[in-house]
Structures are given as C-alpha cells and as structure tokens.
Amino acid sequence: MAKMGENVPKIIDKAVDFMASSQAFMEYLKKSPPLNHIPEHIPEEKGPLFRERLEYYRDLYKPACERESENQD
C-alpha cells in the first residue's frame, strides 16, 4: 500500500504542466499576453519545469505554417 502523500510531487508536476499548457493556449487564442515570468503560486523549484513546458506548448500551439517555416530555416 502506498504511503500517504507519496504521489504529491507527481500531482504538483502535473498541475504545473497543466498551468503551462493553459497559459500557452490562452496566448494562442490571444486572450492573454505572453508570460515572461513564473507565476507567484508556482513553487520556486518548479520554475524550470514551468518554463520548459510553456515553451513546449507554445511550439505545439503554433499554426502549422509557422512551424514549417521554422523547420526550413
């Protein structure tokens, strides 16, 4: 049987990932300006994870024509 609280780090990572995805999608929809800082409510040690995932989702949500032109350069 799992110890109580054993999965908390995984849950936090998934929440940070979801927040990065949500931010990137809101930027894609032009409902939020690009975020250039780590939100206050994200733990400091999770800042690099947030930035990494935000860049991943920003690239994912780009229109296909923009991604193709970047790959051709």
XYZ file of C-alpha atoms in Angstrom:
73
model
C 0.000 0.000 0.000
C 1.263 3.464 -0.922
C 2.271 5.872 1.802
C 0.022 8.838 2.355
C 1.281 11.808 0.341
C 3.604 9.699 -1.792
C 2.079 10.955 -5.044
C 2.050 14.649 -4.124
C 5.200 15.506 -6.164
C 3.668 13.877 -9.260
C 0.437 15.785 -8.744
C 2.323 19.068 -8.414
C 4.251 18.349 -11.625
C 1.013 17.610 -13.453
C -0.548 20.822 -12.124
C 2.468 22.866 -13.277
C 2.274 21.195 -16.686
C -1.440 21.986 -16.927
C -0.811 25.621 -15.987
C 1.859 25.912 -18.696
C -0.479 24.342 -21.250
C -3.315 26.657 -20.246
C -1.093 29.742 -20.491
C 0.223 28.770 -23.925
C -3.297 28.080 -25.180
C -4.587 31.416 -23.884
C -1.691 33.121 -25.694
C -2.589 31.217 -28.865
C -6.172 32.451 -28.572
C -4.829 35.985 -27.959
C -6.691 36.112 -24.655
C -3.512 36.544 -22.613
C -0.244 38.343 -23.327
C 2.915 36.205 -23.397
C 4.043 35.412 -19.879
C 7.712 36.175 -19.255
C 7.872 35.292 -15.573
C 6.990 32.388 -13.316
C 3.580 32.881 -11.666
C 3.773 33.513 -7.909
C 1.784 30.430 -6.951
C 4.263 28.033 -8.605
C 6.919 26.773 -6.176
C 10.379 28.177 -6.933
C 11.852 24.714 -7.523
C 9.180 24.049 -10.184
C 10.031 27.226 -12.131
C 12.334 25.478 -14.639
C 9.679 22.806 -15.280
C 7.062 25.514 -15.923
C 9.330 27.351 -18.394
C 10.232 24.124 -20.204
C 6.623 23.019 -20.557
C 5.462 26.530 -21.530
C 7.938 26.590 -24.426
C 6.856 23.087 -25.446
C 3.178 24.066 -25.521
C 3.857 27.394 -27.235
C 5.549 25.462 -30.027
C 2.740 22.905 -30.102
C 0.007 25.533 -30.410
C 1.718 27.424 -33.246
C -0.104 27.248 -36.570
C 1.368 24.533 -38.782
C 2.581 27.040 -41.375
C 4.724 28.814 -38.744
C 6.257 25.532 -37.571
C 7.055 24.508 -41.163
C 8.795 27.825 -41.899
C 10.925 27.438 -38.742
C 11.954 23.916 -39.765
C 13.036 25.118 -43.219
C 15.435 27.758 -41.823
